[in-house]
Coordinates of C-alpha atoms in Angstrom, one line a residue:
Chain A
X28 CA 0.0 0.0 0.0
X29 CA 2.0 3.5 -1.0
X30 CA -0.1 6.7 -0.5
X31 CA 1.8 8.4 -3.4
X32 CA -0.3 6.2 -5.8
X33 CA -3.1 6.0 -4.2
X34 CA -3.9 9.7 -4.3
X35 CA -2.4 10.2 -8.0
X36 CA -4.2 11.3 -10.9
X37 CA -3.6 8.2 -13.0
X38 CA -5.0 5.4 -11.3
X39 CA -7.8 7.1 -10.7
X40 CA -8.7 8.0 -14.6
X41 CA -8.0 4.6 -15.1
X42 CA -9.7 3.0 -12.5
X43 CA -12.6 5.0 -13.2
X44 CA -12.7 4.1 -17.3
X45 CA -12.7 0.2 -15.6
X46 CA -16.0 1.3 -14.3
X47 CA -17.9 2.5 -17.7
X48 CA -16.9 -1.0 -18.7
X49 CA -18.8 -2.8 -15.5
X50 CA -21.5 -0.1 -15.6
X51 CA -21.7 -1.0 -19.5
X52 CA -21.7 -4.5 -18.6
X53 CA -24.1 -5.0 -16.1
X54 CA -26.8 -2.4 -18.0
X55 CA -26.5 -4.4 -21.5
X56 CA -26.6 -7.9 -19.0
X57 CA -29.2 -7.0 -17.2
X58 CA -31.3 -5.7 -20.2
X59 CA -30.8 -8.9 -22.3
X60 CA -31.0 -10.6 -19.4
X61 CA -34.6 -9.3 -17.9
X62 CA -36.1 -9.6 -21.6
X63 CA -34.8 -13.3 -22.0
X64 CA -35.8 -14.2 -18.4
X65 CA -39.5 -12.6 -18.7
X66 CA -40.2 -14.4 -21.8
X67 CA -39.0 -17.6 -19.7
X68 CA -41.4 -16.6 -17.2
X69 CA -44.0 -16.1 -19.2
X70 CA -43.5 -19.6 -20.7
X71 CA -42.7 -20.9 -17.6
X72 CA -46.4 -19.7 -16.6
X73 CA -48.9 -19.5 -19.5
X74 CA -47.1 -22.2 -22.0
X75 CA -47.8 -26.0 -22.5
X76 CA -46.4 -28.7 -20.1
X77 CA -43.8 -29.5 -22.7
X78 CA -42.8 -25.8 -22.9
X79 CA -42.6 -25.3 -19.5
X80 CA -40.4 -27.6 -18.5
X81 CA -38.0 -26.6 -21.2
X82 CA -38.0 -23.4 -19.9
X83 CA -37.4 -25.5 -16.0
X84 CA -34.7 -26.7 -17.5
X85 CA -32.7 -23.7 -18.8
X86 CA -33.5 -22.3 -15.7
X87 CA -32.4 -25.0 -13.5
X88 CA -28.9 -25.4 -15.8
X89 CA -28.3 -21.6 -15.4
X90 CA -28.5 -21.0 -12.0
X91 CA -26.4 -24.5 -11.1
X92 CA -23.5 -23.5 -13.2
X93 CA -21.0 -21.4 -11.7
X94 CA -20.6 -18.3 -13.8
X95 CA -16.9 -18.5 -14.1
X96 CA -17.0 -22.1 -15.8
X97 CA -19.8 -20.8 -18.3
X98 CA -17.3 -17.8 -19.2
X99 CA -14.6 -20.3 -19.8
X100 CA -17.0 -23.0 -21.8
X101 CA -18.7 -19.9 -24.2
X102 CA -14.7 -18.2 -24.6
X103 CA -12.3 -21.2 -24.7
X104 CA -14.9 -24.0 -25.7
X105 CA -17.5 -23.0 -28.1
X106 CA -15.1 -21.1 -30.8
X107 CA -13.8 -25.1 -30.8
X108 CA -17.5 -25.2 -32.8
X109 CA -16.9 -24.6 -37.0
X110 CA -19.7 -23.0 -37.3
X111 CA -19.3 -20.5 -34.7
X112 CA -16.6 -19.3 -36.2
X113 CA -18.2 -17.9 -39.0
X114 CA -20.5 -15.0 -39.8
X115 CA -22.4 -12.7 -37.8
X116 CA -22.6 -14.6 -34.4
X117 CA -18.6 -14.8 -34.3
X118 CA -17.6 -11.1 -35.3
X119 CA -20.5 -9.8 -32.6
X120 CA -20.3 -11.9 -29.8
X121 CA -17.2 -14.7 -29.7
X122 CA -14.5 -13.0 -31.2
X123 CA -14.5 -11.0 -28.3
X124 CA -13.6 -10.9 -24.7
X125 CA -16.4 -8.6 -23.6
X126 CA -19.0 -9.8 -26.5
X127 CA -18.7 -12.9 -24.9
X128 CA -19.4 -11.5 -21.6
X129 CA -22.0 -10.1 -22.7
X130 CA -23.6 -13.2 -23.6
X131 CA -22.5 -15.5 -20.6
X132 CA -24.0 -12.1 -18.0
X133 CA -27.2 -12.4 -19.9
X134 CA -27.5 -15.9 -20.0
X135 CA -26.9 -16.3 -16.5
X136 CA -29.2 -13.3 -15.6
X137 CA -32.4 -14.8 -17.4
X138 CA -32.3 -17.6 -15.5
X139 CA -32.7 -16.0 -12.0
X140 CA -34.6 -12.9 -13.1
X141 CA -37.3 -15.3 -14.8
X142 CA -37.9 -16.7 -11.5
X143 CA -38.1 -13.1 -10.0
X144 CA -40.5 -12.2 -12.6
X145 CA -42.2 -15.8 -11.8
X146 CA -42.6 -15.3 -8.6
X147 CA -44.0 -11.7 -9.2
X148 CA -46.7 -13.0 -12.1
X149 CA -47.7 -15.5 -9.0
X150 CA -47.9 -13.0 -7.2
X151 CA -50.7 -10.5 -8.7
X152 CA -54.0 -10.7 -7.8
X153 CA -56.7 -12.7 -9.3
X154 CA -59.3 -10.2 -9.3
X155 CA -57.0 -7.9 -11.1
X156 CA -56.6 -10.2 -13.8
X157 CA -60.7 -11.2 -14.3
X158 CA -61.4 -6.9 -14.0
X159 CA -59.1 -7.3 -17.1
X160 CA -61.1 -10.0 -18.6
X161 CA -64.5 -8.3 -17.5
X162 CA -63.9 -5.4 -19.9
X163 CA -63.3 -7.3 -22.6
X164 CA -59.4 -7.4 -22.9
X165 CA -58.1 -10.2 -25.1
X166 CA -56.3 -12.7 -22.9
X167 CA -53.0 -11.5 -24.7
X168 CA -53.9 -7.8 -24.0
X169 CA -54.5 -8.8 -20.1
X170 CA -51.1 -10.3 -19.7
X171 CA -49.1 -7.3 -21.8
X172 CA -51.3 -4.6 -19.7
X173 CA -52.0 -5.9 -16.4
X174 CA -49.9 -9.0 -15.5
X175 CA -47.0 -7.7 -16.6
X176 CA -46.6 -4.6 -15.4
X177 CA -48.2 -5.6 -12.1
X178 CA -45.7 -8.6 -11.7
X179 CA -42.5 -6.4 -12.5
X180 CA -43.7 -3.8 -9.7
X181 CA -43.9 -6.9 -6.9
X182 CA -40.6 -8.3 -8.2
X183 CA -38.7 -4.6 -8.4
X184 CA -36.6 -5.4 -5.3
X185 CA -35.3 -8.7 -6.6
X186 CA -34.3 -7.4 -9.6
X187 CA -32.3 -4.7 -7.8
X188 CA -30.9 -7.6 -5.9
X189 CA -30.1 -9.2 -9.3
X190 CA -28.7 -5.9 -10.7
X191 CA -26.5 -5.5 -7.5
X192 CA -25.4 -9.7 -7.9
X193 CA -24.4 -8.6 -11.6
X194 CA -22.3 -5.5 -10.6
X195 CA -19.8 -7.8 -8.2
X196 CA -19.9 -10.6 -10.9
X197 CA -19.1 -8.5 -13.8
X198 CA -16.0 -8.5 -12.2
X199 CA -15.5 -11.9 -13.4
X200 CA -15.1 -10.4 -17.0
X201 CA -11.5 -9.3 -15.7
X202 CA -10.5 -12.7 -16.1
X203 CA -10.8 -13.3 -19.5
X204 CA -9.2 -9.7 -20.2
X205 CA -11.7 -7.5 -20.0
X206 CA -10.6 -4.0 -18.4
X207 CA -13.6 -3.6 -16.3
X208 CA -13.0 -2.1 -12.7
X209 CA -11.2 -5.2 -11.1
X210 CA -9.2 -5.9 -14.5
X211 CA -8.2 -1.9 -15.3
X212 CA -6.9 -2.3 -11.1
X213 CA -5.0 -4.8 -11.7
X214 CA -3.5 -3.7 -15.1
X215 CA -2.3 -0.5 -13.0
X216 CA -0.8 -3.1 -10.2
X217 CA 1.1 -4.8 -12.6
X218 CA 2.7 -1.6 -13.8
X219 CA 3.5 -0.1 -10.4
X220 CA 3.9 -3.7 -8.9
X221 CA 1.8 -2.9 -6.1
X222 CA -1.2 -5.2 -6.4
X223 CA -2.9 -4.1 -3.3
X224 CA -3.2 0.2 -3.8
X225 CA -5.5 0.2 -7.1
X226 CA -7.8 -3.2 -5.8
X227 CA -8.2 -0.8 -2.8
X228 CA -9.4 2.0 -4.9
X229 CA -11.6 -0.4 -6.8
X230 CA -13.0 -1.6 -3.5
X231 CA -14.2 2.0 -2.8
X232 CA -15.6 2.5 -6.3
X233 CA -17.4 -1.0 -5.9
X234 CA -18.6 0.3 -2.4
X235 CA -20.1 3.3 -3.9
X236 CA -21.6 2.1 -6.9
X237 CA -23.4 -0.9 -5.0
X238 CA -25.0 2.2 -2.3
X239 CA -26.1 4.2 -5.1
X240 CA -28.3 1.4 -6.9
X241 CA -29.4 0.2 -3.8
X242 CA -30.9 3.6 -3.0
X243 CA -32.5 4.0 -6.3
X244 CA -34.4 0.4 -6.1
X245 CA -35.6 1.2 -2.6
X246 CA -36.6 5.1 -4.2
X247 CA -38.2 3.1 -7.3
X248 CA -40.0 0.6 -5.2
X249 CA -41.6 3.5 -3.1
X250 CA -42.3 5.5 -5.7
X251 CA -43.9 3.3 -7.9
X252 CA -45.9 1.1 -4.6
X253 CA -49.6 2.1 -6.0
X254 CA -51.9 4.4 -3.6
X255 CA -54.0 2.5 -0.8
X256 CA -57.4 2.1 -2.5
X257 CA -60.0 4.2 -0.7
X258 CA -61.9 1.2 0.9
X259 CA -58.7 -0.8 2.0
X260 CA -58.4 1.3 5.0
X261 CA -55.0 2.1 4.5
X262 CA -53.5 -1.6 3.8
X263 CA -52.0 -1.8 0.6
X264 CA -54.2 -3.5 -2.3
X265 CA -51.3 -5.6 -3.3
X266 CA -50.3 -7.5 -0.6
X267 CA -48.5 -10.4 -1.6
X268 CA -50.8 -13.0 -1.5
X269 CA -50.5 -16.3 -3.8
X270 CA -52.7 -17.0 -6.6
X271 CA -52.0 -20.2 -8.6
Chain B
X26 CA -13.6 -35.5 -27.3
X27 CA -10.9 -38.7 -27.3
X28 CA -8.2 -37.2 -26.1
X29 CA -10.2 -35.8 -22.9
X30 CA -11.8 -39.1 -21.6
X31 CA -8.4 -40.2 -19.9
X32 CA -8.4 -37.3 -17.9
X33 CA -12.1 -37.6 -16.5
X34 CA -11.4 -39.1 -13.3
X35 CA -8.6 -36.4 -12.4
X36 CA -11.4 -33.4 -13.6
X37 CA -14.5 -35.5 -11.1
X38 CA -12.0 -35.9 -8.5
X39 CA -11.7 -31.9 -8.3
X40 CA -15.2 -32.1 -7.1
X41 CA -13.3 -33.5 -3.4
X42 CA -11.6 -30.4 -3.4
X43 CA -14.7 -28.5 -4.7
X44 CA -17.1 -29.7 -1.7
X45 CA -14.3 -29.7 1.2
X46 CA -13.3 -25.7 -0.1
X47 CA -17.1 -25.0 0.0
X48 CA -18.1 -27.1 3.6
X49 CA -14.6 -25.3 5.7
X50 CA -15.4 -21.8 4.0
X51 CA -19.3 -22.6 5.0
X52 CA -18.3 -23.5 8.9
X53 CA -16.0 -20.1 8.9
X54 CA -18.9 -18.2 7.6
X55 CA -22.0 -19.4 9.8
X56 CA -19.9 -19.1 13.1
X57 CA -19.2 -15.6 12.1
X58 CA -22.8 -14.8 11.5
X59 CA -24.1 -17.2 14.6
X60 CA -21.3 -14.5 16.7
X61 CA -22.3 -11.4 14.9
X62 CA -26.0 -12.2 15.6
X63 CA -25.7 -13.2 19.8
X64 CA -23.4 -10.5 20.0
X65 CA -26.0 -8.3 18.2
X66 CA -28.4 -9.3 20.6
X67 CA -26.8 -8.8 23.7
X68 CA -27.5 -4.5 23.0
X69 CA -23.9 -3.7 23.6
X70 CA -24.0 -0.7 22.1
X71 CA -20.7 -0.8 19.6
X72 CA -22.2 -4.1 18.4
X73 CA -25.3 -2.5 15.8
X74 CA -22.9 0.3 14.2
X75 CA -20.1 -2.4 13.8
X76 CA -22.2 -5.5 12.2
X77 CA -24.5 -3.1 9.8
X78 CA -21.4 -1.7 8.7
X79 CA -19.7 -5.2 8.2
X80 CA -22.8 -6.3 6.7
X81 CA -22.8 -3.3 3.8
X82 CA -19.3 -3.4 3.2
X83 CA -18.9 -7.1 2.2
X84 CA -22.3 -7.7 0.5
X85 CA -21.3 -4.6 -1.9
X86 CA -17.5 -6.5 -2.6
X87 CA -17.2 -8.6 -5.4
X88 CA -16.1 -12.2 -3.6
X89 CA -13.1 -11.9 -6.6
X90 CA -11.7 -8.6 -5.6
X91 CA -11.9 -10.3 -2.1
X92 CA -9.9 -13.3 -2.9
X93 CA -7.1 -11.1 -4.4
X94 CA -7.2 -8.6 -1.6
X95 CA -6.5 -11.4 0.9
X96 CA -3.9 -13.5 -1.7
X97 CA -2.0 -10.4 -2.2
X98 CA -2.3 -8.7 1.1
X99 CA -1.4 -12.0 3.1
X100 CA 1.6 -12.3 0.8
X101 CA 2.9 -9.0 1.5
X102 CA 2.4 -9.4 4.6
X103 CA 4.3 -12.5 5.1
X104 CA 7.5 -10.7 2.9
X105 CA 7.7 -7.9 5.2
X106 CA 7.3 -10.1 8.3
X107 CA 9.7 -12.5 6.8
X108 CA 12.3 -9.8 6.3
X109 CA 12.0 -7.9 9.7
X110 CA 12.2 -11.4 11.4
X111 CA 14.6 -13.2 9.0
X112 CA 12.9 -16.3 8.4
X113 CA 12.2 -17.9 4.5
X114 CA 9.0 -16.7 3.4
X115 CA 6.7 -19.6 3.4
X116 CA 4.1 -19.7 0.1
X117 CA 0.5 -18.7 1.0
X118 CA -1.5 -21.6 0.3
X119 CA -4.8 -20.7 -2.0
X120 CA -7.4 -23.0 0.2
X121 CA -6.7 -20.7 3.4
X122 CA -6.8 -17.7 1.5
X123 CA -9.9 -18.4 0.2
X124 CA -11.1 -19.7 3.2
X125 CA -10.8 -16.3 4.8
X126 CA -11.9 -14.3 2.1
X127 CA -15.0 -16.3 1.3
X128 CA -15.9 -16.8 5.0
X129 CA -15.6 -13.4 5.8
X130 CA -17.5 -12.4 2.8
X131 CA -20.2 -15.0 3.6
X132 CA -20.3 -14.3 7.3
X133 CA -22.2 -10.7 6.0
X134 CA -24.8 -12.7 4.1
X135 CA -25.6 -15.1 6.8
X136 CA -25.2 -12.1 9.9
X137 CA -28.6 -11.4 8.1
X138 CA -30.0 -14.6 7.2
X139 CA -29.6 -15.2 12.0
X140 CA -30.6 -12.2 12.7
X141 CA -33.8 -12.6 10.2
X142 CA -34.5 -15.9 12.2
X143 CA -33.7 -14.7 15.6
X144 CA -36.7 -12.3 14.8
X145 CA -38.6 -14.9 14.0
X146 CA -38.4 -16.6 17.1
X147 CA -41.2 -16.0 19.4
X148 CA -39.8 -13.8 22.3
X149 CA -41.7 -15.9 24.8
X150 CA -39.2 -18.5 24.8
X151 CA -36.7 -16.6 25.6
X152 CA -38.7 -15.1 28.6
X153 CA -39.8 -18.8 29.6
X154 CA -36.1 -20.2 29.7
X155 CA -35.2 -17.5 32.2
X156 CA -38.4 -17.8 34.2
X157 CA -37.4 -21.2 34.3
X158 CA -34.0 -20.0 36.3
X159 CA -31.8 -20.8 33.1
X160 CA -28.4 -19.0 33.3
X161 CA -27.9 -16.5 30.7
X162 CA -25.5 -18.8 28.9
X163 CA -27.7 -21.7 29.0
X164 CA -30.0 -19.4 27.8
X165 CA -27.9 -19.1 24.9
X166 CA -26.2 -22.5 23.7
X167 CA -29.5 -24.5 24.9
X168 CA -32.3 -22.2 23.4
X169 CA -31.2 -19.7 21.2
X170 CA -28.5 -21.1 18.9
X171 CA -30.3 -24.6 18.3
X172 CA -34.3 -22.4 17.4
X173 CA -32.4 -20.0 15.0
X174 CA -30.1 -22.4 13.5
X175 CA -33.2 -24.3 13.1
X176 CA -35.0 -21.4 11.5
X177 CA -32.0 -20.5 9.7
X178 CA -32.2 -23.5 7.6
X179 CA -33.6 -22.2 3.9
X180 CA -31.5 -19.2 3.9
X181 CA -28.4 -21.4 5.1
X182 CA -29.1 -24.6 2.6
X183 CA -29.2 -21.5 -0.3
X184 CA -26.2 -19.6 0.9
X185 CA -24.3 -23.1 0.5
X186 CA -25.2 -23.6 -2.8
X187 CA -24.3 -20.4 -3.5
X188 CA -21.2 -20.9 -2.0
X189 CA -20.5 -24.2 -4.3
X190 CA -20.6 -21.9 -7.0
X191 CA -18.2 -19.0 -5.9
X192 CA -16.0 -22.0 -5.0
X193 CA -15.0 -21.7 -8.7
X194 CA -13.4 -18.3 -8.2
X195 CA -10.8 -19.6 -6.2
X196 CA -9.1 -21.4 -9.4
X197 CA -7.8 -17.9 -10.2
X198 CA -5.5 -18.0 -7.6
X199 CA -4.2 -21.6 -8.1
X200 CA -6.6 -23.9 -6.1
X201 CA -6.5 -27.3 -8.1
X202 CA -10.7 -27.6 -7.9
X203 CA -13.0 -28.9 -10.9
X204 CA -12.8 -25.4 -13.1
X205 CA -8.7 -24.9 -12.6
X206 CA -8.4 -28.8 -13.1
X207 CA -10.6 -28.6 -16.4
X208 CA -8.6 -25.8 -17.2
X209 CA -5.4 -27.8 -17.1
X210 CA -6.8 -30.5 -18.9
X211 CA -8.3 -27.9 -21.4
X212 CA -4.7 -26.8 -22.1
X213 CA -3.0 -29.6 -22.8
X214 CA -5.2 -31.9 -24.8
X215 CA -6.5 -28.7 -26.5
X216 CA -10.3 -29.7 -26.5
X217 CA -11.7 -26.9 -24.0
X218 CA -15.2 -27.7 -25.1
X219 CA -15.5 -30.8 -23.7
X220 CA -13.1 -30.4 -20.8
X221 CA -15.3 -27.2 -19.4
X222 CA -18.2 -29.5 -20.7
X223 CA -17.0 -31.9 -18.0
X224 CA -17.0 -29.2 -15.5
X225 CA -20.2 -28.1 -16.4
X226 CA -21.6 -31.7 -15.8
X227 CA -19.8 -31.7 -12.6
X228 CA -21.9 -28.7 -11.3
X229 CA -24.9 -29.6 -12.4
X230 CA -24.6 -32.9 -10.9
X231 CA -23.8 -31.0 -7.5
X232 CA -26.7 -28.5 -8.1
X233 CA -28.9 -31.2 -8.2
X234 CA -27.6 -33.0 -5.2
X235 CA -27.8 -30.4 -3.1
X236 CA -31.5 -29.8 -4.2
X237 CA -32.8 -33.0 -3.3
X238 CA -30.9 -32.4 0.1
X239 CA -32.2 -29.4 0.8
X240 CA -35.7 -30.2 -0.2
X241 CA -35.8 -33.3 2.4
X242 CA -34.3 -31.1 5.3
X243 CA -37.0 -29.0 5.2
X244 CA -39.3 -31.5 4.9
X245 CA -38.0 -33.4 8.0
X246 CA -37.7 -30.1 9.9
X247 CA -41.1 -29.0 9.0
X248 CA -42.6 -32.1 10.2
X249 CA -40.8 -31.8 13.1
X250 CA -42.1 -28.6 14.3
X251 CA -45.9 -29.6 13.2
X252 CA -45.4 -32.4 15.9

């Protein structure tokens, strides 16, 4: 640890263009990744037994394999594949460190946010969903203007939890030479060889980033919990309550 | 695909090294929760500031930038101590380093995962053990540690197979588990796809182990309390 670095100019702009990189990569993961997981969901929910269980199954593969070893298996093992090393889907995604990233994040991601979004669809209430029905909304209408937007609003917490999981794992990206926050810190160690001064500073900017989204979920969730209804005496209308 | 099947059993028997890594860096972490938590509940009045703090600090770290920060830190450690004292500086060995780093980390998610069951516990209990003259210790190791571990016991069985999965992270700094082994074998028969295939078997196959186990421990313990 030597003060004279840690308060210089240069490992801080450095530091802090590591952190566009794991900003970039947990926004692009987690979008990819709540789209993919709420279709999932949906499936999960509404589709046929055979359907369902497909989508069981991705889920179940997802979240038992460690992130690290599905980084290593989509970089090292899949270019192994011919055909992935042609066209489109090798000059976007495997060619590259972060492309690749992108796509293990994501993959990961879907698979626990579509049983956050699960458990939120589970979790709206039934009469909600027959109002919808009783004014004539198509069953496909119901699901894209009440369900949905219902169940994201229950499940807002958990996906700040997810977002929050994604931030600390993106640093996992450093491994396969990505310069996000923990690989530009340790690119600076290696040039000053002093590994622990820059993984300190990164420390810090981890500690800040993680308090700032963690007050904007818990400003989101109160901002967007709906008004008491005037007959429910104050208790909220959307308790979580169970309908299967 | 040829080339890799000789090395199958040295790849599976990672999974030894997998499970022991994960089961010590469990232990460390739920006796630091179980100690954060009673010493939370005792109202000494440095003990709330100092756990919430502990608690926000190491849930925000990535468990990566942990492992390094104790690898490197330790190792500098041990060079200046070895040079101040004149001994040979020993190698720090990856399993303790990511014991610690791990456990600690861990000990933050489970300090909330006790103290969430400790509130769960009906207070009266605590008020009939002392009624019934229990010392305050008894109190302690015969009531409250065995109803919150008991409570404890989703939140813990997740938290472990969390845990099984960070376990991977200590391959980056040398421990020979299933991912650095697959590696290994990924680099010298130069078929990584169904090396990290292997691995990825490997986990799944622990995933759904662990499951099934934790499925039937709450089923015993839920009958248990119904009784």
């Amino acid at each position: 640890m030597s003060e004279s670095l840690f308060f210089s100019t240069t490992l801080w702009f450095s530091i802090l263009r590591g952190l566009q990189i794991t900003i970039l990569l947990t926004v692009l993961s987690m979008a990819f990744g709540l789209i993919l997981g709420t279709a999932l969901a949906l499936v999960r929910v509404y589709g046929s037994a055979l359907a369902s269980s497909v989508a069981a199954t991705y889920i179940f593969v997802f979240r038992g394999i460690p992130l690290l070893i599905l980084l290593y298996f989509l970089y090292y093992g899949a270019p192994q594949i011919s055909f992935l090393r042609t066209g489109l889907l090798w000059d976007v995604l495997f060619s590259s460190a972060f492309g690749t990233c992108i796509l293990a994040f994501s993959l990961n991601n879907a698979a626990y946010l579509a049983e956050a979004v699960r458990g939120g669809i589970l979790t709206v209430k039934k009469g909600q969903i027959e109002a919808g029905f009783a004014i004539g909304l198509t069953t496909r209408k119901v699901i894209s203007r009440i369900t949905l937007p219902i169940a994201m609003r229950n499940c807002l917490s958990q996906i700040g939890n997810e977002t929050i999981f994604t931030i600390k794992a993106s640093s996992i990206a450093s491994i396969v030479t990505v310069r996000d926050l923990l690989g530009q810190a340790q690119y600076v160690g290696n040039i000053y060889y002093d590994n622990i001064t820059p993984l300190l500073a990164a420390a810090i900017l981890y500690l800040v980033l993680v308090q700032i989204v963690e007050r904007l979920i818990r400003w989101a969730d109160r901002a967007l919990k709906p008004a008491p209804l005037a007959g429910a005496k104050g208790k909220r209308p959307n308790q979580l309550q169970v309908v299967s | 695909m040829h080339a890799t099947l000789p090395f199958l059993p040295y790849i599976v028997g990672g999974l030894a090294v997998t499970i022991l890594a994960s089961l010590v860096t469990f232990a460390c972490a739920v006796a630091i929760g179980l100690a954060a938590t009673l010493w939370m509940t005792t109202g000494h009045p440095a003990a709330g500031p100092i756990v919430r703090a502990y608690v926000a600090i190491f849930r925000s770290l990535p468990e990566l930038l942990c492992i390094f920060l104790v690898y490197y830190g330790c190792e500098i450690a041990l060079q200046k101590a070895a040079v101040s004292f004149g001994f040979r500086p020993i190698p720090i060995s990856p399993f303790l380093a990511v014991t610690v780093a791990i456990g600690v980390q861990f000990g933050a998610y489970s300090v909330q995962i006790f103290s969430d069951a400790h509130r769960s516990i009906n207070p009266g209990l605590f008020e009939a053990a002392h009624a019934l003259g229990l010392s305050p210790r008894k109190v302690t190791t015969r009531v409250a540690i065995p109803l919150i571990l008991q409570a404890a016991i989703p939140g813990l069985s997740n938290l472990f197979s969390v845990m099984l999965k960070v376990s991977a992270l200590a391959s980056v700094i040398g421990l020979e588990e299933v991912t650095r082994r697959a590696k290994i074998v990924a680099g010298s028969t130069r078929e990584p796809f169904a090396a990290y295939a292997v691995a990825v078997v490997c986990f799944l196959v622990i995933a759904a182990a662990a499951a099934l186990l934790q499925a039937r421990l709450e089923r015993s313990f839920r009958s248990t309390r119904e009784a």
